[in-house]
């Protein structure tokens, strides 16, 4: 890696950031394409976020990723927002643009939606107008609901969460995105919806390392051939949920492809190039 007077920086703003795989992903890709860019993770306390975003402009960073807990707060700090960022109510990518007089402005986008949808593309025919379930009602669930409602016009979309009020709030908020009426249920009452669904998406962290024996749905009888079960967790690559669903004949998708998809959708905006995903996957598997 070369660092000289022309090197530009891409930042990760989050709190904490030490667990992030984004530096490995982007520095691998920059290196493979011999781009004079470097990706650095910065732990930014919530009260320091406005100063950090101003710093991106002043120091002429090429852009940034934004992660927990800043994805919502940064909406008000960007100069311009994509339709997706506005609809999802969260920004995970900032792209620096140079305007008149060399002033840098920041364009805020949400690439989690594109990253989530990319692995589903081969199954598009099965998914159009199909019944679907989302487990969890947090930030990722909102991006998932937006992506599903605007892309596949599901016959039904059930949001199942342990806190019913959160599922109800999310269902009401995403109603505007699609023709169907999203429904909310408590997680332990989601059995019927799960059995009838073509697509089940886990957006809870249940089953994530180190709690790999946990699953958001204990009863594998809910799964069957013909279903797609998609777990956003990428560590481990194959969660207990996916292992049990696959045993029942379901098609399973893990979160690694989404992680790479959201990174690739940011990378192309910072660099104008397609991310070399093979090299990135190799680096992630070898870590
Ligand atoms: P979040 O905003 O904190 O939402 C998490 C959701 O899971 C909430 O609805 C929460 O319910 C629920 N939950 C947490 N613990 C639970 C438990 N023990 N039992 C049942 N429900 C539980 O987090 P997020 O940003 O949406 O992220 C969620 C997951 O998606 C994480 O594992 C994250 O790594 C993954 N993710 C992956 C990618 C990718 O690229 N693959 C991208 C984004 C996110 P309460 O509100 O009741 O606490």
mmCIF file of C-alpha atoms and ligand atoms in Angstrom:
data_model
loop_
_atom_site.group_PDB
_atom_site.id
_atom_site.type_symbol
_atom_site.label_atom_id
_atom_site.label_comp_id
_atom_site.label_asym_id
_atom_site.label_seq_id
_atom_site.Cartn_x
_atom_site.Cartn_y
_atom_site.Cartn_z
ATOM 1 C CA UNK A 1 0.000 0.000 0.000
ATOM 2 C CA UNK A 2 1.325 3.429 -0.974
ATOM 3 C CA UNK A 3 0.582 6.457 1.191
ATOM 4 C CA UNK A 4 1.732 9.811 -0.182
ATOM 5 C CA UNK A 5 0.572 13.419 -0.493
ATOM 6 C CA UNK A 6 -2.237 12.375 -2.876
ATOM 7 C CA UNK A 7 -3.739 9.632 -0.698
ATOM 8 C CA UNK A 8 -7.408 10.214 0.121
ATOM 9 C CA UNK A 9 -9.154 8.748 3.113
ATOM 10 C CA UNK A 10 -12.499 6.985 3.489
ATOM 11 C CA UNK A 11 -13.687 6.846 7.095
ATOM 12 C CA UNK A 12 -15.908 4.558 9.115
ATOM 13 C CA UNK A 13 -17.826 6.528 11.753
ATOM 14 C CA UNK A 14 -19.362 4.371 14.477
ATOM 15 C CA UNK A 15 -19.179 3.656 18.202
ATOM 16 C CA UNK A 16 -17.710 1.126 18.686
ATOM 17 C CA UNK A 17 -15.960 0.229 15.390
ATOM 18 C CA UNK A 18 -13.322 -2.274 16.495
ATOM 19 C CA UNK A 19 -15.362 -5.307 15.358
ATOM 20 C CA UNK A 20 -15.940 -3.961 11.833
ATOM 21 C CA UNK A 21 -14.919 -5.906 8.726
ATOM 22 C CA UNK A 22 -15.248 -2.808 6.500
ATOM 23 C CA UNK A 23 -11.549 -1.771 6.763
ATOM 24 C CA UNK A 24 -10.516 -5.245 5.580
ATOM 25 C CA UNK A 25 -13.100 -5.212 2.760
ATOM 26 C CA UNK A 26 -12.267 -1.774 1.360
ATOM 27 C CA UNK A 27 -8.484 -1.795 1.875
ATOM 28 C CA UNK A 28 -8.343 -5.189 0.130
ATOM 29 C CA UNK A 29 -10.300 -3.757 -2.810
ATOM 30 C CA UNK A 30 -8.292 -0.481 -2.951
ATOM 31 C CA UNK A 31 -5.057 -2.497 -2.894
ATOM 32 C CA UNK A 32 -6.214 -4.927 -5.582
ATOM 33 C CA UNK A 33 -7.120 -2.023 -7.890
ATOM 34 C CA UNK A 34 -4.016 0.015 -6.903
ATOM 35 C CA UNK A 35 -6.175 3.013 -5.919
ATOM 36 C CA UNK A 36 -4.549 5.712 -3.830
ATOM 37 C CA UNK A 37 -7.195 5.476 -1.108
ATOM 38 C CA UNK A 38 -7.138 4.212 2.449
ATOM 39 C CA UNK A 39 -10.074 3.178 4.704
ATOM 40 C CA UNK A 40 -9.774 3.937 8.429
ATOM 41 C CA UNK A 41 -12.225 3.140 11.263
ATOM 42 C CA UNK A 42 -12.891 5.984 13.727
ATOM 43 C CA UNK A 43 -14.736 5.487 17.022
ATOM 44 C CA UNK A 44 -16.868 8.656 17.251
ATOM 45 C CA UNK A 45 -18.878 9.418 20.399
ATOM 46 C CA UNK A 46 -22.457 10.522 19.612
ATOM 47 C CA UNK A 47 -21.781 14.071 20.899
ATOM 48 C CA UNK A 48 -18.802 14.353 18.520
ATOM 49 C CA UNK A 49 -20.670 13.287 15.363
ATOM 50 C CA UNK A 50 -21.354 16.814 13.961
ATOM 51 C CA UNK A 51 -17.666 17.734 14.367
ATOM 52 C CA UNK A 52 -16.590 14.440 12.754
ATOM 53 C CA UNK A 53 -18.849 15.016 9.723
ATOM 54 C CA UNK A 54 -17.571 18.607 9.384
ATOM 55 C CA UNK A 55 -14.074 17.151 9.574
ATOM 56 C CA UNK A 56 -14.783 14.914 6.560
ATOM 57 C CA UNK A 57 -15.536 18.076 4.551
ATOM 58 C CA UNK A 58 -12.631 20.134 5.891
ATOM 59 C CA UNK A 59 -10.086 17.328 5.430
ATOM 60 C CA UNK A 60 -11.485 16.434 1.987
ATOM 61 C CA UNK A 61 -12.144 12.780 2.745
ATOM 62 C CA UNK A 62 -13.394 10.802 -0.267
ATOM 63 C CA UNK A 63 -16.369 9.610 1.775
ATOM 64 C CA UNK A 64 -17.400 7.517 4.731
ATOM 65 C CA UNK A 65 -19.470 4.669 6.017
ATOM 66 C CA UNK A 66 -21.696 5.356 8.985
ATOM 67 C CA UNK A 67 -22.685 2.621 11.406
ATOM 68 C CA UNK A 68 -24.403 2.063 14.767
ATOM 69 C CA UNK A 69 -25.340 4.316 16.571
ATOM 70 C CA UNK A 70 -25.024 7.167 14.021
ATOM 71 C CA UNK A 71 -27.072 6.003 11.009
ATOM 72 C CA UNK A 72 -30.126 8.112 11.896
ATOM 73 C CA UNK A 73 -28.352 11.156 13.369
ATOM 74 C CA UNK A 74 -26.291 11.660 10.215
ATOM 75 C CA UNK A 75 -29.459 12.245 8.147
ATOM 76 C CA UNK A 76 -29.495 15.865 9.366
ATOM 77 C CA UNK A 77 -25.770 16.350 8.813
ATOM 78 C CA UNK A 78 -25.530 15.380 5.123
ATOM 79 C CA UNK A 79 -25.957 18.092 2.445
ATOM 80 C CA UNK A 80 -28.128 15.908 0.204
ATOM 81 C CA UNK A 81 -29.914 12.561 0.605
ATOM 82 C CA UNK A 82 -30.800 9.734 -1.782
ATOM 83 C CA UNK A 83 -34.468 8.718 -1.984
ATOM 84 C CA UNK A 84 -33.589 5.426 -0.273
ATOM 85 C CA UNK A 85 -31.801 7.096 2.640
ATOM 86 C CA UNK A 86 -34.777 9.398 3.159
ATOM 87 C CA UNK A 87 -37.306 6.545 2.928
ATOM 88 C CA UNK A 88 -35.382 4.191 5.216
ATOM 89 C CA UNK A 89 -34.555 7.040 7.587
ATOM 90 C CA UNK A 90 -30.903 6.023 7.833
ATOM 91 C CA UNK A 91 -27.611 6.782 6.075
ATOM 92 C CA UNK A 92 -24.788 4.223 5.931
ATOM 93 C CA UNK A 93 -22.716 5.880 3.186
ATOM 94 C CA UNK A 94 -21.456 9.431 2.626
ATOM 95 C CA UNK A 95 -19.945 10.434 -0.714
ATOM 96 C CA UNK A 96 -17.883 13.638 -0.971
ATOM 97 C CA UNK A 97 -18.603 15.876 -3.948
ATOM 98 C CA UNK A 98 -16.570 18.948 -4.835
ATOM 99 C CA UNK A 99 -18.607 22.012 -5.752
ATOM 100 C CA UNK A 100 -17.934 25.636 -6.683
ATOM 101 C CA UNK A 101 -14.855 27.118 -5.069
ATOM 102 C CA UNK A 102 -13.677 23.659 -3.997
ATOM 103 C CA UNK A 103 -16.309 23.358 -1.270
ATOM 104 C CA UNK A 104 -16.970 19.720 -0.392
ATOM 105 C CA UNK A 105 -20.549 18.580 0.109
ATOM 106 C CA UNK A 106 -21.657 15.195 1.417
ATOM 107 C CA UNK A 107 -24.265 13.021 -0.314
ATOM 108 C CA UNK A 108 -25.934 10.558 2.062
ATOM 109 C CA UNK A 109 -27.089 7.172 0.747
ATOM 110 C CA UNK A 110 -28.344 3.878 2.178
ATOM 111 C CA UNK A 111 -26.629 0.930 0.461
ATOM 112 C CA UNK A 112 -27.998 -1.650 2.951
ATOM 113 C CA UNK A 113 -31.117 -1.892 0.750
ATOM 114 C CA UNK A 114 -29.126 -2.726 -2.421
ATOM 115 C CA UNK A 115 -26.884 -5.064 -0.412
ATOM 116 C CA UNK A 116 -29.864 -6.912 1.049
ATOM 117 C CA UNK A 117 -31.643 -7.273 -2.306
ATOM 118 C CA UNK A 118 -28.619 -8.445 -4.344
ATOM 119 C CA UNK A 119 -28.587 -12.121 -3.134
ATOM 120 C CA UNK A 120 -32.376 -12.405 -3.742
ATOM 121 C CA UNK A 121 -32.131 -11.494 -7.440
ATOM 122 C CA UNK A 122 -31.826 -15.119 -8.690
ATOM 123 C CA UNK A 123 -35.141 -15.913 -6.913
ATOM 124 C CA UNK A 124 -37.064 -12.867 -8.151
ATOM 125 C CA UNK A 125 -39.713 -14.860 -9.996
ATOM 126 C CA UNK A 126 -40.610 -16.882 -6.864
ATOM 127 C CA UNK A 127 -40.688 -13.768 -4.732
ATOM 128 C CA UNK A 128 -42.981 -11.469 -6.699
ATOM 129 C CA UNK A 129 -46.300 -11.263 -4.864
ATOM 130 C CA UNK A 130 -45.277 -13.918 -2.287
ATOM 131 C CA UNK A 131 -46.063 -13.884 1.457
ATOM 132 C CA UNK A 132 -43.049 -12.854 3.558
ATOM 133 C CA UNK A 133 -41.966 -12.547 7.201
ATOM 134 C CA UNK A 134 -39.366 -10.334 8.845
ATOM 135 C CA UNK A 135 -38.082 -11.349 12.301
ATOM 136 C CA UNK A 136 -37.054 -8.242 14.279
ATOM 137 C CA UNK A 137 -38.078 -4.603 14.024
ATOM 138 C CA UNK A 138 -34.844 -2.588 14.321
ATOM 139 C CA UNK A 139 -32.822 -0.538 11.841
ATOM 140 C CA UNK A 140 -31.974 -3.418 9.503
ATOM 141 C CA UNK A 141 -35.630 -4.569 9.480
ATOM 142 C CA UNK A 142 -36.669 -1.146 8.200
ATOM 143 C CA UNK A 143 -34.231 -1.337 5.240
ATOM 144 C CA UNK A 144 -35.381 -4.918 4.567
ATOM 145 C CA UNK A 145 -39.088 -3.948 4.654
ATOM 146 C CA UNK A 146 -38.463 -1.026 2.299
ATOM 147 C CA UNK A 147 -36.509 -3.257 -0.113
ATOM 148 C CA UNK A 148 -39.125 -6.031 -0.118
ATOM 149 C CA UNK A 149 -42.188 -3.777 -0.421
ATOM 150 C CA UNK A 150 -40.745 -1.650 -3.237
ATOM 151 C CA UNK A 151 -39.219 -4.578 -5.183
ATOM 152 C CA UNK A 152 -41.520 -7.588 -4.768
ATOM 153 C CA UNK A 153 -44.959 -6.224 -3.835
ATOM 154 C CA UNK A 154 -45.470 -9.137 -1.375
ATOM 155 C CA UNK A 155 -48.972 -10.605 -0.901
ATOM 156 C CA UNK A 156 -48.400 -10.115 2.822
ATOM 157 C CA UNK A 157 -45.543 -8.872 4.976
ATOM 158 C CA UNK A 158 -45.536 -9.883 8.632
ATOM 159 C CA UNK A 159 -43.157 -8.128 11.003
ATOM 160 C CA UNK A 160 -42.538 -10.333 14.062
ATOM 161 C CA UNK A 161 -40.708 -8.880 17.049
ATOM 162 C CA UNK A 162 -40.404 -9.680 20.743
ATOM 163 C CA UNK A 163 -41.606 -6.142 21.503
ATOM 164 C CA UNK A 164 -45.005 -5.958 19.763
ATOM 165 C CA UNK A 165 -45.154 -2.142 19.924
ATOM 166 C CA UNK A 166 -41.915 -1.898 17.911
ATOM 167 C CA UNK A 167 -43.281 -4.277 15.262
ATOM 168 C CA UNK A 168 -46.513 -2.256 15.118
ATOM 169 C CA UNK A 169 -44.632 1.024 14.797
ATOM 170 C CA UNK A 170 -42.434 -0.312 11.981
ATOM 171 C CA UNK A 171 -45.439 -1.841 10.168
ATOM 172 C CA UNK A 172 -47.226 1.520 10.296
ATOM 173 C CA UNK A 173 -44.135 3.415 9.113
ATOM 174 C CA UNK A 174 -43.442 1.200 6.082
ATOM 175 C CA UNK A 175 -47.093 1.041 4.979
ATOM 176 C CA UNK A 176 -46.478 3.837 2.485
ATOM 177 C CA UNK A 177 -43.829 1.828 0.598
ATOM 178 C CA UNK A 178 -46.078 -0.842 -0.913
ATOM 179 C CA UNK A 179 -49.582 -1.818 -1.813
ATOM 180 C CA UNK A 180 -49.919 -4.623 0.789
ATOM 181 C CA UNK A 181 -50.646 -3.839 4.418
ATOM 182 C CA UNK A 182 -47.734 -4.934 6.639
ATOM 183 C CA UNK A 183 -48.880 -6.771 9.765
ATOM 184 C CA UNK A 184 -47.268 -6.906 13.190
ATOM 185 C CA UNK A 185 -47.162 -9.926 15.521
ATOM 186 C CA UNK A 186 -45.283 -10.855 18.653
ATOM 187 C CA UNK A 187 -42.330 -13.097 17.804
ATOM 188 C CA UNK A 188 -43.683 -16.096 19.746
ATOM 189 C CA UNK A 189 -46.968 -15.902 17.791
ATOM 190 C CA UNK A 190 -45.357 -15.904 14.338
ATOM 191 C CA UNK A 191 -45.614 -19.683 13.675
ATOM 192 C CA UNK A 192 -48.570 -19.485 11.266
ATOM 193 C CA UNK A 193 -47.054 -16.662 9.229
ATOM 194 C CA UNK A 194 -43.703 -18.449 9.087
ATOM 195 C CA UNK A 195 -45.233 -21.671 7.770
ATOM 196 C CA UNK A 196 -47.133 -19.814 5.037
ATOM 197 C CA UNK A 197 -44.255 -17.597 3.935
ATOM 198 C CA UNK A 198 -42.049 -17.987 0.883
ATOM 199 C CA UNK A 199 -39.377 -15.717 2.361
ATOM 200 C CA UNK A 200 -38.286 -15.469 6.012
ATOM 201 C CA UNK A 201 -35.673 -12.843 6.905
ATOM 202 C CA UNK A 202 -33.955 -12.785 10.282
ATOM 203 C CA UNK A 203 -32.905 -9.259 11.231
ATOM 204 C CA UNK A 204 -32.396 -10.001 14.947
ATOM 205 C CA UNK A 205 -28.862 -10.625 16.250
ATOM 206 C CA UNK A 206 -29.988 -13.965 17.761
ATOM 207 C CA UNK A 207 -27.502 -16.674 16.754
ATOM 208 C CA UNK A 208 -24.597 -14.297 16.242
ATOM 209 C CA UNK A 209 -21.116 -15.165 17.538
ATOM 210 C CA UNK A 210 -20.483 -16.062 20.359
ATOM 211 C CA UNK A 211 -24.112 -17.189 20.957
ATOM 212 C CA UNK A 212 -24.081 -19.588 18.017
ATOM 213 C CA UNK A 213 -26.431 -22.109 19.709
ATOM 214 C CA UNK A 214 -29.267 -19.579 19.802
ATOM 215 C CA UNK A 215 -31.946 -19.168 17.137
ATOM 216 C CA UNK A 216 -34.779 -16.653 16.752
ATOM 217 C CA UNK A 217 -37.129 -19.544 15.868
ATOM 218 C CA UNK A 218 -36.873 -22.774 17.898
ATOM 219 C CA UNK A 219 -39.304 -24.974 15.944
ATOM 220 C CA UNK A 220 -37.814 -26.201 12.636
ATOM 221 C CA UNK A 221 -41.253 -27.577 11.592
ATOM 222 C CA UNK A 222 -42.039 -24.045 10.381
ATOM 223 C CA UNK A 223 -39.551 -24.476 7.524
ATOM 224 C CA UNK A 224 -40.089 -26.397 4.290
ATOM 225 C CA UNK A 225 -38.850 -26.871 0.740
ATOM 226 C CA UNK A 226 -39.861 -23.977 -1.474
ATOM 227 C CA UNK A 227 -39.035 -21.396 1.202
ATOM 228 C CA UNK A 228 -36.078 -19.051 1.258
ATOM 229 C CA UNK A 229 -34.631 -18.369 4.722
ATOM 230 C CA UNK A 230 -32.267 -15.395 4.803
ATOM 231 C CA UNK A 231 -30.247 -14.571 7.926
ATOM 232 C CA UNK A 232 -28.564 -11.143 7.995
ATOM 233 C CA UNK A 233 -25.987 -12.433 10.471
ATOM 234 C CA UNK A 234 -22.592 -13.027 8.800
ATOM 235 C CA UNK A 235 -20.637 -14.304 11.829
ATOM 236 C CA UNK A 236 -21.015 -17.291 11.726
ATOM 237 C CA UNK A 237 -21.672 -17.647 7.997
ATOM 238 C CA UNK A 238 -24.110 -20.508 8.697
ATOM 239 C CA UNK A 239 -26.257 -19.840 11.757
ATOM 240 C CA UNK A 240 -28.308 -22.440 13.635
ATOM 241 C CA UNK A 241 -31.432 -20.949 11.971
ATOM 242 C CA UNK A 242 -29.973 -21.578 8.500
ATOM 243 C CA UNK A 243 -28.699 -25.070 9.338
ATOM 244 C CA UNK A 244 -32.159 -26.140 10.599
ATOM 245 C CA UNK A 245 -34.035 -24.530 7.701
ATOM 246 C CA UNK A 246 -31.721 -26.206 5.191
ATOM 247 C CA UNK A 247 -32.321 -29.570 6.853
ATOM 248 C CA UNK A 248 -36.049 -29.065 6.167
ATOM 249 C CA UNK A 249 -35.309 -28.412 2.473
ATOM 250 C CA UNK A 250 -35.405 -24.594 2.423
ATOM 251 C CA UNK A 251 -33.021 -22.488 0.333
ATOM 252 C CA UNK A 252 -30.776 -20.545 2.715
ATOM 253 C CA UNK A 253 -28.871 -17.275 2.394
ATOM 254 C CA UNK A 254 -26.381 -15.857 4.925
ATOM 255 C CA UNK A 255 -25.441 -12.243 5.647
ATOM 256 C CA UNK A 256 -21.980 -12.263 4.055
ATOM 257 C CA UNK A 257 -23.325 -11.546 0.564
ATOM 258 C CA UNK A 258 -25.340 -8.614 1.949
ATOM 259 C CA UNK A 259 -22.270 -7.286 3.737
ATOM 260 C CA UNK A 260 -20.291 -7.420 0.497
ATOM 261 C CA UNK A 261 -23.243 -6.066 -1.531
ATOM 262 C CA UNK A 262 -23.670 -2.967 0.655
ATOM 263 C CA UNK A 263 -19.901 -2.392 0.576
ATOM 264 C CA UNK A 264 -19.782 -2.739 -3.234
ATOM 265 C CA UNK A 265 -22.640 -0.242 -3.644
ATOM 266 C CA UNK A 266 -20.676 2.304 -1.570
ATOM 267 C CA UNK A 267 -17.326 1.508 -3.226
ATOM 268 C CA UNK A 268 -18.571 2.272 -6.724
ATOM 269 C CA UNK A 269 -19.717 5.705 -5.548
ATOM 270 C CA UNK A 270 -16.339 6.581 -3.963
ATOM 271 C CA UNK A 271 -14.153 5.190 -6.738
ATOM 272 C CA UNK A 272 -16.228 4.948 -9.943
ATOM 273 C CA UNK A 273 -15.143 1.276 -10.107
ATOM 274 C CA UNK A 274 -16.814 -2.056 -9.461
ATOM 275 C CA UNK A 275 -15.504 -3.679 -6.283
ATOM 276 C CA UNK A 276 -13.309 -6.768 -6.936
ATOM 277 C CA UNK A 277 -15.595 -9.006 -4.888
ATOM 278 C CA UNK A 278 -13.648 -12.262 -5.393
ATOM 279 C CA UNK A 279 -10.577 -10.735 -3.737
ATOM 280 C CA UNK A 280 -12.746 -9.389 -0.917
ATOM 281 C CA UNK A 281 -14.401 -12.768 -0.252
ATOM 282 C CA UNK A 282 -10.976 -14.436 -0.212
ATOM 283 C CA UNK A 283 -9.715 -11.885 2.341
ATOM 284 C CA UNK A 284 -12.819 -12.287 4.537
ATOM 285 C CA UNK A 285 -12.615 -16.090 4.528
ATOM 286 C CA UNK A 286 -8.883 -15.988 5.290
ATOM 287 C CA UNK A 287 -9.121 -13.587 8.239
HETATM 288 P P1 LIG B 1 -31.187 -3.208 15.996
HETATM 289 O O1 LIG B 1 -31.634 -1.926 15.404
HETATM 290 O O2 LIG B 1 -30.614 -3.228 17.360
HETATM 291 O O3 LIG B 1 -32.456 -4.223 15.921
HETATM 292 C C1 LIG B 1 -32.370 -5.550 16.405
HETATM 293 C C2 LIG B 1 -33.750 -6.196 16.452
HETATM 294 O O4 LIG B 1 -33.591 -7.520 16.956
HETATM 295 C C3 LIG B 1 -34.757 -5.490 17.372
HETATM 296 O O5 LIG B 1 -36.055 -5.678 16.865
HETATM 297 C C4 LIG B 1 -34.584 -6.271 18.681
HETATM 298 O O6 LIG B 1 -35.735 -6.277 19.488
HETATM 299 C C5 LIG B 1 -34.394 -7.671 18.137
HETATM 300 N N1 LIG B 1 -33.712 -8.516 19.121
HETATM 301 C C6 LIG B 1 -32.535 -8.271 19.741
HETATM 302 N N2 LIG B 1 -32.244 -9.297 20.579
HETATM 303 C C7 LIG B 1 -33.291 -10.163 20.509
HETATM 304 C C8 LIG B 1 -33.597 -11.391 21.157
HETATM 305 N N3 LIG B 1 -32.760 -11.937 22.047
HETATM 306 N N4 LIG B 1 -34.758 -12.017 20.846
HETATM 307 C C9 LIG B 1 -35.598 -11.482 19.945
HETATM 308 N N5 LIG B 1 -35.377 -10.300 19.301
HETATM 309 C C10 LIG B 1 -34.232 -9.658 19.585
HETATM 310 O O7 LIG B 1 -30.056 -3.889 15.088
HETATM 311 P P2 LIG B 1 -29.942 -3.823 13.481
HETATM 312 O O8 LIG B 1 -29.053 -2.708 13.096
HETATM 313 O O9 LIG B 1 -31.303 -3.915 12.919
HETATM 314 O O10 LIG B 1 -29.114 -5.165 13.177
HETATM 315 C C11 LIG B 1 -29.695 -6.415 13.420
HETATM 316 C C12 LIG B 1 -28.816 -7.569 12.898
HETATM 317 O O11 LIG B 1 -28.633 -7.465 11.497
HETATM 318 C C13 LIG B 1 -27.424 -7.638 13.522
HETATM 319 O O12 LIG B 1 -27.119 -8.977 13.766
HETATM 320 C C14 LIG B 1 -26.535 -7.092 12.425
HETATM 321 O O13 LIG B 1 -25.217 -7.630 12.481
HETATM 322 C C15 LIG B 1 -27.269 -7.584 11.181
HETATM 323 N N6 LIG B 1 -26.965 -6.765 9.999
HETATM 324 C C16 LIG B 1 -26.277 -7.367 8.976
HETATM 325 C C17 LIG B 1 -25.979 -6.626 7.853
HETATM 326 C C18 LIG B 1 -25.214 -7.289 6.731
HETATM 327 O O14 LIG B 1 -24.651 -6.572 5.894
HETATM 328 N N7 LIG B 1 -25.209 -8.598 6.649
HETATM 329 C C19 LIG B 1 -26.381 -5.282 7.749
HETATM 330 C C20 LIG B 1 -27.096 -4.702 8.808
HETATM 331 C C21 LIG B 1 -27.386 -5.474 9.938
HETATM 332 P P3 LIG B 1 -35.948 -5.163 20.625
HETATM 333 O O15 LIG B 1 -36.167 -3.868 19.880
HETATM 334 O O16 LIG B 1 -37.105 -5.644 21.386
HETATM 335 O O17 LIG B 1 -34.663 -5.107 21.413
#
